[in-house]
Amino acid sequence: MDTPSLISFQVTYRGAIHPLSLLPESTLAMLQIRLEELTSVPPSQQKLIYKGKKPSHTDDTTLQEAGFKNGIRVQLLGATAEEVGGIRKIEDEQRKRERIMRERALKGTVKVRSTGLSTFSPLPTQYRFHKLEPLPHLPKPETALSFLERISSDPAVLHVMQAHRFSVGMLTELAPHEQPNLLGLNMNAGQVIKLRIRTDVYDGFRPYLDVRRVLCHELSHNVWGDHDNNFKELNSRLNREVVEFERAAREGAHLLVDGLGGYQPTSELEAEARVYVLGGDGVTGPSANESIEERRRRMLEATMNRLRKEEEELEQSCGTRGTTGKIIDDDIPGIDDMADTKTAPTNPMRELRIEKLVITHPSPPAFPCLADISVGESGDRLTRASKVLEQLTGQTPVTSKARYTVRTFGIRRNEKIAVHVTIRGPKAEEILERGLKVKEYELRRRNFSETGNFGFGIQEHIDLGARYDPGIGIFGMDFYVVMGRPGNRVAKRRVKTARVGPSHRVGKDDTMAWFKQRFDGIILVSFLT
């Protein structure tokens, strides 16, 4: 008798790989039972992601009908029964508190009385956030509360709320596991506003400016429920007023702390707050062959395209509909829906990706990002530079030592002269985009190398959103980005090393086209490039 052929494949769950071999006639229900034995994830919580997945299936569907093949890699998503029970218990308590808050709100607004002195001119106190509440079951609730306090006391946000008479009962956070596709939610026209301030994997917090932009979007829902032209006009007006307020506050004074007053350092702090810039791409003036009007027109077109894309993504990530602020589940695509509607690229092996990001002074992860601060000397400056790295990346920096003695620069062999941090995954692209925002998404041709890598410099690390610390000072930094394509690993692996063909290598023109398409960037051309 012939031995029946088996389908052998691997299932990955939270970093663990489970090899399985089942008959083609086995059903998905049998596979789910087997996975429950291996991972403790109940079948109702299991979500399988793999290449060639059929759009619809039932528990009686066989593995062969579902698209399983030999050697296929399957990604399992889902929470264990213990985790689901704990989350539901906490969410039930949270819903109970929210119900009590809604009942109290219906009884009437409590009159708020100011008990302290204010540095601002007398303004109505009812136009503000009356309560801040982080989610206690998520990591570091005290840090989340500090984030909410910062955005609720932002002078630009308070200016907008007082100008438009906005009042919000409670400002809280939105857990990524509740609605992974939402960035914000406005319930009952300002009774509760929820903002997604944490990253997907709970390893940090989202950029402050991005969260503030979502807040302006949700404040617009205090007046208009749907994303119609009236809503878009108000949302644009709020964002414009925030920018104009901050621009007016910066005129004549460089604001280094929150508030309306300019920072006046002491003589000791002035000596500490020197600017150290090791790199940079020089002055980015207009091209010799390009008029100022043409350059302004290109910048305006690129900026409008970028803002239009950001606004479309923000509307898709908003759970507010109509005037009730309810979440419409049908409007939130699931993993299966997104997999069905997404158009596959013609050749995924040709797609460019960030392999490594290196930031010198702080810098460069699934693809590496290395943040490297090279101060050229050891001592207190190196310690302060290390603190800057840790603030920007949320990781512990690593120091580098000098290989040779250079008497001209006063460097001794084995002396610590630099610090660096390696970042991997989406955080690399996130930090890169923060740096490109500082550069207004403008680079020169000379910023791109012939091997497809590129770099640029910024003068002040506080432009990336970090708070100014007089004890640390201000550091400049360089960003170096190493690009690659899938398959480059064959030239670096230890077993069966192979050569990457010339057509698969990344070139200067490839990276420049990727930069323009991915970030709507502008390449400045001049006779110096």
Coordinates of C-alpha atoms in Angstrom, one line a residue:
M1 CA 0.0 0.0 0.0
D2 CA 1.2 3.5 -0.8
T3 CA 2.0 5.7 2.2
P4 CA -0.3 8.8 2.1
S5 CA 1.6 12.0 1.5
L6 CA 1.7 14.5 4.4
I7 CA 1.8 18.3 4.2
S8 CA 4.7 19.6 6.3
F9 CA 4.8 23.2 7.4
Q10 CA 5.9 25.5 10.2
V11 CA 3.7 27.5 12.5
T12 CA 5.3 30.6 14.2
Y13 CA 3.8 32.0 17.4
R14 CA 5.6 34.7 19.5
G15 CA 9.0 33.7 18.2
A16 CA 8.5 29.9 18.8
I17 CA 8.5 27.7 15.7
H18 CA 6.2 24.6 15.7
P19 CA 6.8 22.1 12.8
L20 CA 3.7 20.1 11.9
S21 CA 2.9 17.3 9.4
L22 CA -0.8 16.6 8.7
L23 CA -2.7 14.8 6.0
P24 CA -4.2 16.9 3.2
E25 CA -7.6 15.6 4.2
S26 CA -7.3 17.0 7.7
T27 CA -9.7 19.8 8.5
L28 CA -8.9 23.3 9.8
A29 CA -10.7 22.3 13.0
M30 CA -8.2 19.5 13.6
L31 CA -5.3 21.9 13.0
Q32 CA -6.8 24.4 15.4
I33 CA -7.1 21.7 18.1
R34 CA -3.5 20.8 17.6
L35 CA -2.4 24.4 17.8
E36 CA -4.3 24.8 21.0
E37 CA -2.3 21.9 22.5
L38 CA 0.9 23.6 21.5
T39 CA 0.2 27.3 22.2
S40 CA -2.8 27.3 24.6
V41 CA -4.6 29.7 22.2
P42 CA -8.3 28.6 21.9
P43 CA -9.6 28.1 18.4
S44 CA -11.9 31.1 18.7
Q45 CA -8.9 33.4 19.2
Q46 CA -6.7 31.9 16.5
K47 CA -5.9 33.8 13.3
L48 CA -3.7 32.2 10.7
I49 CA -1.7 34.2 8.2
Y50 CA 0.1 32.5 5.3
K51 CA 0.7 33.0 1.6
G52 CA -2.0 31.7 -0.7
K53 CA -4.8 31.8 1.9
K54 CA -8.3 31.3 0.5
P55 CA -10.8 34.2 1.0
S56 CA -13.4 32.1 2.9
H57 CA -13.4 28.7 4.7
T58 CA -15.1 26.8 7.5
D59 CA -14.0 24.4 10.1
D60 CA -14.7 21.5 7.8
T61 CA -12.5 22.9 5.1
T62 CA -9.5 20.6 4.4
L63 CA -5.9 21.9 4.6
Q64 CA -5.5 21.3 0.8
E65 CA -8.7 23.3 0.1
A66 CA -7.4 26.1 2.4
G67 CA -4.2 26.5 0.4
F68 CA -1.7 24.7 2.7
K69 CA 1.4 23.4 0.8
N70 CA 4.6 21.7 1.7
G71 CA 7.2 24.1 3.3
I72 CA 4.7 26.9 3.8
R73 CA 5.2 29.3 6.8
V74 CA 2.2 30.1 8.9
Q75 CA 2.0 33.0 11.3
L76 CA -0.4 32.4 14.3
L77 CA -1.9 35.4 16.0
G78 CA -4.1 35.3 19.1
A79 CA -4.1 35.5 22.9
T80 CA -4.2 32.6 25.3
A81 CA -7.3 31.8 27.3
E82 CA -5.6 33.2 30.5
E83 CA -4.7 36.4 28.8
V84 CA -8.2 36.9 27.3
G85 CA -9.8 36.3 30.7
G86 CA -7.6 38.8 32.4
I87 CA -8.1 41.4 29.7
R88 CA -11.9 40.9 29.8
K89 CA -12.0 41.3 33.5
I90 CA -10.0 44.6 33.3
E91 CA -12.2 45.8 30.5
D92 CA -15.4 45.0 32.4
E93 CA -14.1 47.1 35.3
Q94 CA -13.2 49.9 32.8
R95 CA -16.6 49.8 31.3
K96 CA -18.2 50.0 34.7
R97 CA -16.1 53.1 35.5
E98 CA -17.0 54.7 32.2
R99 CA -20.7 54.0 32.8
I100 CA -20.5 55.7 36.2
M101 CA -18.8 58.7 34.5
R102 CA -21.5 58.9 31.9
E103 CA -24.2 58.8 34.6
R104 CA -22.4 61.6 36.5
A105 CA -22.0 63.6 33.3
L106 CA -25.8 63.4 32.6
K107 CA -26.5 64.8 36.1
G108 CA -24.8 68.1 35.2
T109 CA -21.3 69.5 34.8
V110 CA -19.5 70.1 38.1
K111 CA -18.4 73.7 38.4
V112 CA -14.6 73.9 38.2
R113 CA -12.9 76.3 40.6
S114 CA -9.3 77.4 40.1
T115 CA -7.2 77.0 43.2
G116 CA -3.9 78.4 42.0
L117 CA -2.3 81.3 40.2
S118 CA -2.1 81.2 36.5
T119 CA 0.7 82.7 34.3
F120 CA -1.8 83.3 31.5
S121 CA -4.4 86.0 31.1
P122 CA -7.8 85.2 32.6
L123 CA -9.6 82.8 30.3
P124 CA -12.7 80.6 30.8
T125 CA -11.7 77.5 32.6
Q126 CA -14.5 75.3 31.3
Y127 CA -12.9 75.0 27.9
R128 CA -10.3 72.4 28.7
F129 CA -9.9 68.7 29.5
H130 CA -11.7 68.1 32.8
K131 CA -10.2 64.7 33.6
L132 CA -7.2 62.7 32.5
E133 CA -7.2 58.9 32.9
P134 CA -4.7 56.4 31.6
L135 CA -5.5 52.7 31.3
P136 CA -4.2 51.2 34.6
H137 CA -3.9 47.7 33.1
L138 CA -1.4 48.7 30.5
P139 CA 2.4 49.1 31.2
K140 CA 3.7 52.3 32.8
P141 CA 0.4 54.1 33.5
E142 CA 2.3 56.9 35.2
T143 CA 4.2 57.6 32.0
A144 CA 1.0 57.5 30.0
L145 CA -0.5 60.0 32.5
S146 CA 2.5 62.3 32.0
F147 CA 2.0 62.1 28.2
L148 CA -1.7 63.0 28.6
E149 CA -0.8 65.9 30.9
R150 CA 1.6 67.2 28.4
I151 CA -0.8 67.2 25.5
S152 CA -3.7 68.5 27.6
S153 CA -1.6 71.5 28.8
D154 CA -0.1 72.2 25.4
P155 CA -0.5 76.0 25.0
A156 CA -1.4 75.6 21.3
V157 CA -4.1 73.1 22.2
L158 CA -5.5 75.2 25.0
H159 CA -5.6 78.2 22.6
V160 CA -7.6 76.2 20.1
M161 CA -10.0 74.9 22.7
Q162 CA -10.7 78.4 24.1
A163 CA -11.0 80.0 20.7
H164 CA -13.6 77.4 19.6
R165 CA -15.2 76.8 23.1
F166 CA -14.3 73.1 23.1
S167 CA -14.8 71.3 26.4
V168 CA -13.8 67.6 26.9
G169 CA -15.1 65.6 29.8
M170 CA -12.3 63.0 29.9
L171 CA -9.1 62.4 27.9
T172 CA -7.9 58.9 28.0
E173 CA -5.9 56.5 25.9
L174 CA -6.9 53.8 23.4
A175 CA -5.4 50.4 23.9
P176 CA -3.8 49.1 20.7
H177 CA -5.2 45.6 21.3
E178 CA -8.8 46.9 21.5
Q179 CA -9.0 48.4 18.0
P180 CA -5.6 48.0 16.3
N181 CA -6.7 50.0 13.3
L182 CA -7.9 53.1 15.2
L183 CA -5.8 56.1 16.2
G184 CA -8.5 58.1 18.0
L185 CA -12.2 58.1 19.0
N186 CA -14.6 60.9 20.1
M187 CA -17.6 59.7 22.1
N188 CA -20.7 61.8 22.4
A189 CA -19.3 65.0 20.9
G190 CA -16.5 65.5 23.4
Q191 CA -17.7 63.6 26.5
V192 CA -14.8 61.2 26.1
I193 CA -11.8 61.4 23.7
K194 CA -9.6 58.4 23.4
L195 CA -6.1 58.7 21.8
R196 CA -3.8 55.9 20.8
I197 CA -0.6 57.1 22.4
R198 CA 1.3 53.7 22.6
T199 CA 3.1 51.7 20.0
D200 CA 1.6 48.4 18.7
V201 CA 3.9 46.3 20.9
Y202 CA 3.7 48.5 24.0
D203 CA 7.5 49.3 23.9
G204 CA 7.0 53.0 24.0
F205 CA 4.9 55.9 22.9
R206 CA 4.0 57.4 19.5
P207 CA 5.5 60.7 18.4
Y208 CA 4.0 63.6 20.2
L209 CA 3.3 65.7 17.2
D210 CA 1.4 62.8 15.5
V211 CA -0.8 62.3 18.6
R212 CA -1.5 66.0 18.8
R213 CA -2.6 66.0 15.1
V214 CA -5.0 63.1 15.9
L215 CA -6.3 65.2 18.9
C216 CA -7.1 68.1 16.6
H217 CA -8.9 65.6 14.3
E218 CA -11.0 64.3 17.2
L219 CA -11.7 67.8 18.5
S220 CA -13.3 68.6 15.2
H221 CA -15.8 65.8 15.9
N222 CA -17.1 68.0 18.8
V223 CA -18.9 69.9 16.0
W224 CA -19.2 67.6 13.0
G225 CA -19.7 63.9 13.2
D226 CA -19.0 62.7 9.7
H227 CA -15.9 63.3 7.6
D228 CA -17.7 65.7 5.2
N229 CA -16.4 69.0 3.8
N230 CA -17.5 70.9 6.9
F231 CA -15.5 68.6 9.1
K232 CA -12.4 68.8 6.8
E233 CA -12.6 72.6 6.8
L234 CA -12.7 72.8 10.6
N235 CA -9.9 70.2 11.0
S236 CA -7.7 72.1 8.6
R237 CA -8.5 75.3 10.5
L238 CA -7.5 73.8 13.9
N239 CA -4.2 72.5 12.6
R240 CA -3.5 75.8 10.9
E241 CA -4.3 77.7 14.2
V242 CA -1.9 75.4 16.1
V243 CA 0.9 76.1 13.7
E244 CA 0.2 79.9 13.7
F245 CA 0.1 80.0 17.5
E246 CA 3.5 78.3 17.8
R247 CA 5.0 80.4 15.1
A248 CA 3.8 83.6 16.9
A249 CA 5.2 82.3 20.2
R250 CA 8.6 81.6 18.7
E251 CA 8.9 85.1 17.2
G252 CA 11.6 86.9 19.2
A253 CA 12.3 84.0 21.6
H254 CA 13.4 80.4 21.1
L255 CA 11.0 78.3 23.3
L256 CA 12.9 75.5 24.9
V257 CA 10.2 74.6 27.5
D258 CA 6.4 74.4 27.5
G259 CA 4.8 77.7 28.1
L260 CA 4.5 81.2 26.6
G261 CA 7.7 82.6 28.0
G262 CA 11.1 82.4 26.4
Y263 CA 13.9 80.4 28.2
Q264 CA 16.6 82.5 29.8
P265 CA 19.6 80.4 30.8
T266 CA 22.0 81.3 33.5
S267 CA 25.7 81.9 32.7
E268 CA 26.6 78.4 33.9
L269 CA 23.9 76.8 31.7
E270 CA 24.9 78.9 28.7
A271 CA 28.3 77.2 28.9
E272 CA 26.7 73.8 29.1
A273 CA 24.2 74.4 26.3
R274 CA 26.7 74.6 23.5
V275 CA 25.7 73.0 20.1
Y276 CA 27.9 70.2 18.9
V277 CA 27.5 69.4 15.2
L278 CA 29.7 66.7 13.7
G279 CA 28.0 66.3 10.3
G280 CA 25.4 67.8 8.0
D281 CA 24.9 68.4 4.4
G282 CA 25.6 72.1 4.5
V283 CA 23.4 74.9 3.5
T284 CA 20.5 73.8 1.3
G285 CA 20.0 76.8 -0.9
P286 CA 18.1 77.0 -4.2
S287 CA 19.6 75.4 -7.3
A288 CA 21.6 77.5 -9.7
N289 CA 19.4 76.4 -12.6
E290 CA 16.1 76.7 -10.7
S291 CA 14.2 79.8 -9.8
I292 CA 12.9 80.5 -6.4
E293 CA 9.3 80.4 -7.7
E294 CA 9.8 76.9 -9.2
R295 CA 11.3 75.6 -6.1
R296 CA 8.5 77.0 -3.9
R297 CA 6.0 75.5 -6.3
R298 CA 7.6 72.0 -6.1
M299 CA 7.8 72.2 -2.3
L300 CA 4.1 73.3 -2.1
E301 CA 3.0 70.4 -4.3
A302 CA 5.0 67.8 -2.3
T303 CA 3.7 69.2 1.0
M304 CA 0.1 69.2 -0.2
N305 CA 0.4 65.6 -1.4
R306 CA 2.0 64.5 1.8
L307 CA -0.7 66.2 3.9
R308 CA -3.5 64.8 1.8
K309 CA -2.1 61.2 2.3
E310 CA -1.8 61.8 6.1
E311 CA -5.3 63.1 6.3
E312 CA -6.7 60.1 4.4
E313 CA -4.9 57.7 6.7
L314 CA -6.1 59.6 9.7
E315 CA -9.8 59.4 8.5
Q316 CA -9.4 55.7 8.0
S317 CA -8.0 55.3 11.5
C318 CA -10.8 57.3 13.2
G319 CA -13.6 55.4 14.8
T320 CA -16.0 58.3 15.2
R321 CA -19.2 58.3 13.0
G322 CA -22.2 60.6 13.0
T323 CA -23.0 62.4 16.3
T324 CA -23.1 59.4 18.7
G325 CA -19.4 58.6 18.4
K326 CA -20.0 54.9 18.1
I327 CA -17.5 52.5 16.5
I328 CA -18.7 51.0 13.2
D329 CA -17.2 47.5 13.1
D330 CA -18.0 47.1 9.4
D331 CA -15.8 50.0 8.6
I332 CA -12.8 48.4 10.3
P333 CA -11.1 45.9 8.0
G334 CA -9.8 42.7 9.6
I335 CA -6.7 40.9 8.7
D336 CA -8.5 38.7 6.2
D337 CA -10.1 41.6 4.5
M338 CA -6.9 43.5 4.2
A339 CA -5.2 40.5 2.8
D340 CA -7.9 40.1 0.2
T341 CA -8.0 43.7 -1.0
K342 CA -4.3 44.4 -1.0
T343 CA -2.7 44.2 -4.4
A344 CA 0.4 42.1 -4.5
P345 CA 3.5 43.7 -6.0
T346 CA 4.8 42.5 -9.3
N347 CA 8.0 41.3 -7.7
P348 CA 8.3 41.5 -3.9
M349 CA 12.0 40.6 -4.1
R350 CA 12.6 44.0 -5.8
E351 CA 11.1 46.1 -3.0
L352 CA 13.5 48.4 -1.2
R353 CA 13.6 48.4 2.6
I354 CA 15.6 50.0 5.4
E355 CA 18.3 47.6 6.5
K356 CA 20.0 49.9 8.9
L357 CA 19.8 53.5 10.2
V358 CA 22.8 55.0 11.8
I359 CA 22.5 58.3 13.7
T360 CA 25.8 59.9 14.7
H361 CA 25.6 61.9 17.9
P362 CA 22.6 59.9 18.9
S363 CA 21.4 56.9 15.7
P364 CA 20.9 53.2 13.5
P365 CA 16.4 47.2 13.0
A366 CA 12.9 43.4 11.3
F367 CA 15.6 45.7 9.9
P368 CA 18.4 47.4 11.9
C369 CA 18.7 51.0 12.8
L370 CA 21.9 52.1 14.4
A371 CA 22.0 55.2 16.4
D372 CA 25.6 56.3 16.9
I373 CA 26.8 59.4 18.6
S374 CA 30.4 60.1 18.0
V375 CA 31.6 63.0 20.0
G376 CA 35.3 62.7 19.3
E377 CA 36.3 62.6 22.9
S378 CA 35.4 60.9 26.2
G379 CA 34.2 62.3 29.4
D380 CA 31.1 64.2 30.4
R381 CA 30.1 65.1 26.8
L382 CA 30.0 61.4 26.0
T383 CA 27.7 60.7 29.0
R384 CA 25.3 63.5 28.0
A385 CA 25.3 62.2 24.4
S386 CA 24.4 58.8 25.7
K387 CA 21.4 60.3 27.6
V388 CA 20.2 61.9 24.4
L389 CA 20.4 58.5 22.6
E390 CA 18.4 56.8 25.3
Q391 CA 15.7 59.6 25.2
L392 CA 15.3 59.3 21.5
T393 CA 15.4 55.5 21.1
G394 CA 14.3 54.2 24.4
Q395 CA 17.2 51.7 24.5
T396 CA 20.5 51.5 26.4
P397 CA 23.4 52.9 24.3
V398 CA 26.7 51.0 23.7
T399 CA 30.1 52.8 23.7
S400 CA 32.8 52.5 21.1
K401 CA 36.5 52.7 21.7
A402 CA 39.3 54.2 19.7
R403 CA 41.5 51.7 17.8
Y404 CA 44.5 53.9 17.4
T405 CA 46.2 56.8 19.2
V406 CA 45.7 60.1 17.4
R407 CA 47.8 62.8 19.2
T408 CA 46.5 65.6 16.9
F409 CA 43.0 65.1 18.3
G410 CA 44.1 64.1 21.8
I411 CA 42.6 60.5 21.4
R412 CA 44.3 57.6 23.1
R413 CA 43.9 53.9 22.1
N414 CA 41.0 52.1 23.8
E415 CA 39.5 55.4 24.9
K416 CA 35.7 55.6 24.8
I417 CA 34.9 58.1 22.0
A418 CA 31.4 57.2 20.7
V419 CA 28.1 55.7 21.7
H420 CA 25.6 54.0 19.4
V421 CA 22.3 52.1 19.5
T422 CA 20.9 49.5 17.1
I423 CA 17.2 49.6 16.5
R424 CA 15.2 47.1 14.5
G425 CA 11.7 47.0 13.0
P426 CA 9.2 49.9 12.5
K427 CA 11.0 52.1 15.0
A428 CA 13.8 52.6 12.5
E429 CA 11.4 54.1 9.9
E430 CA 9.7 56.1 12.6
I431 CA 12.9 57.8 13.7
L432 CA 14.0 58.3 10.1
E433 CA 10.7 60.1 9.3
R434 CA 11.1 62.3 12.4
G435 CA 14.5 63.4 11.0
L436 CA 13.1 63.9 7.5
K437 CA 10.4 66.2 9.0
V438 CA 13.1 68.4 10.4
K439 CA 14.7 68.6 6.9
E440 CA 11.2 69.3 5.4
Y441 CA 11.7 66.2 3.3
E442 CA 14.4 67.8 1.2
L443 CA 17.7 66.2 0.4
R444 CA 20.4 66.8 -2.2
R445 CA 21.8 64.3 -4.7
R446 CA 25.1 64.3 -2.9
N447 CA 23.2 62.9 0.1
F448 CA 22.9 59.6 -1.8
S449 CA 25.8 57.3 -2.4
E450 CA 26.4 55.1 -5.4
T451 CA 25.7 52.0 -3.3
G452 CA 22.1 53.1 -2.6
N453 CA 22.6 54.5 0.9
F454 CA 21.9 58.0 2.0
G455 CA 22.4 60.4 4.9
F456 CA 21.7 63.8 6.2
G457 CA 22.3 66.0 9.3
I458 CA 20.3 68.1 11.7
Q459 CA 21.7 70.7 14.1
E460 CA 19.5 70.3 17.2
H461 CA 18.2 67.0 18.6
I462 CA 15.3 68.8 20.3
D463 CA 13.8 69.3 16.8
L464 CA 13.0 65.6 16.9
G465 CA 10.5 66.1 19.7
A466 CA 12.8 65.6 22.7
R467 CA 12.5 68.0 25.6
Y468 CA 15.3 70.4 26.3
D469 CA 17.4 69.5 29.4
P470 CA 19.8 72.3 30.5
G471 CA 22.0 69.6 32.1
I472 CA 22.5 67.8 28.7
G473 CA 22.6 70.7 26.3
I474 CA 21.9 70.5 22.5
F475 CA 23.6 68.0 20.2
G476 CA 23.7 67.8 16.4
M477 CA 23.5 64.5 14.7
D478 CA 23.9 62.7 11.4
F479 CA 21.5 60.1 10.0
Y480 CA 22.9 57.3 7.8
V481 CA 20.4 55.0 6.1
V482 CA 21.5 51.6 4.6
M483 CA 19.1 50.3 2.1
G484 CA 18.7 46.7 0.8
R485 CA 16.4 44.2 -0.9
P486 CA 15.1 40.8 0.2
G487 CA 17.7 38.2 -0.7
N488 CA 20.9 40.2 0.2
R489 CA 21.4 37.8 3.1
V490 CA 22.8 35.1 0.7
A491 CA 26.0 37.0 0.5
K492 CA 26.4 37.2 4.3
R493 CA 25.3 33.9 5.6
R494 CA 27.8 31.3 6.7
V495 CA 26.3 28.3 5.0
K496 CA 26.0 28.2 1.2
T497 CA 27.2 31.7 0.6
A498 CA 26.2 33.1 -2.8
R499 CA 26.8 36.2 -4.8
V500 CA 24.2 38.9 -5.3
G501 CA 23.8 39.8 -8.9
P502 CA 24.4 43.3 -10.2
S503 CA 20.8 43.8 -11.2
H504 CA 19.6 43.0 -7.6
R505 CA 22.0 45.5 -6.0
V506 CA 20.7 48.8 -4.8
G507 CA 21.9 51.9 -6.7
K508 CA 21.7 55.6 -6.2
D509 CA 18.8 56.1 -8.6
D510 CA 16.8 53.3 -6.9
T511 CA 17.0 54.9 -3.5
M512 CA 16.2 58.4 -4.8
A513 CA 13.1 57.0 -6.5
W514 CA 12.1 55.2 -3.2
F515 CA 12.7 58.4 -1.2
K516 CA 10.4 60.4 -3.6
Q517 CA 7.7 57.7 -3.6
R518 CA 7.7 56.7 0.1
F519 CA 8.0 60.2 1.7
D520 CA 7.0 62.5 -1.2
G521 CA 10.5 63.8 -0.8
I522 CA 12.2 66.5 -2.8
I523 CA 15.7 66.1 -4.4
L524 CA 17.5 69.4 -4.6
V525 CA 19.8 69.7 -7.7
S526 CA 22.7 72.2 -7.9
F527 CA 26.0 72.4 -9.6
L528 CA 27.6 71.3 -6.3
T529 CA 25.9 67.9 -6.4

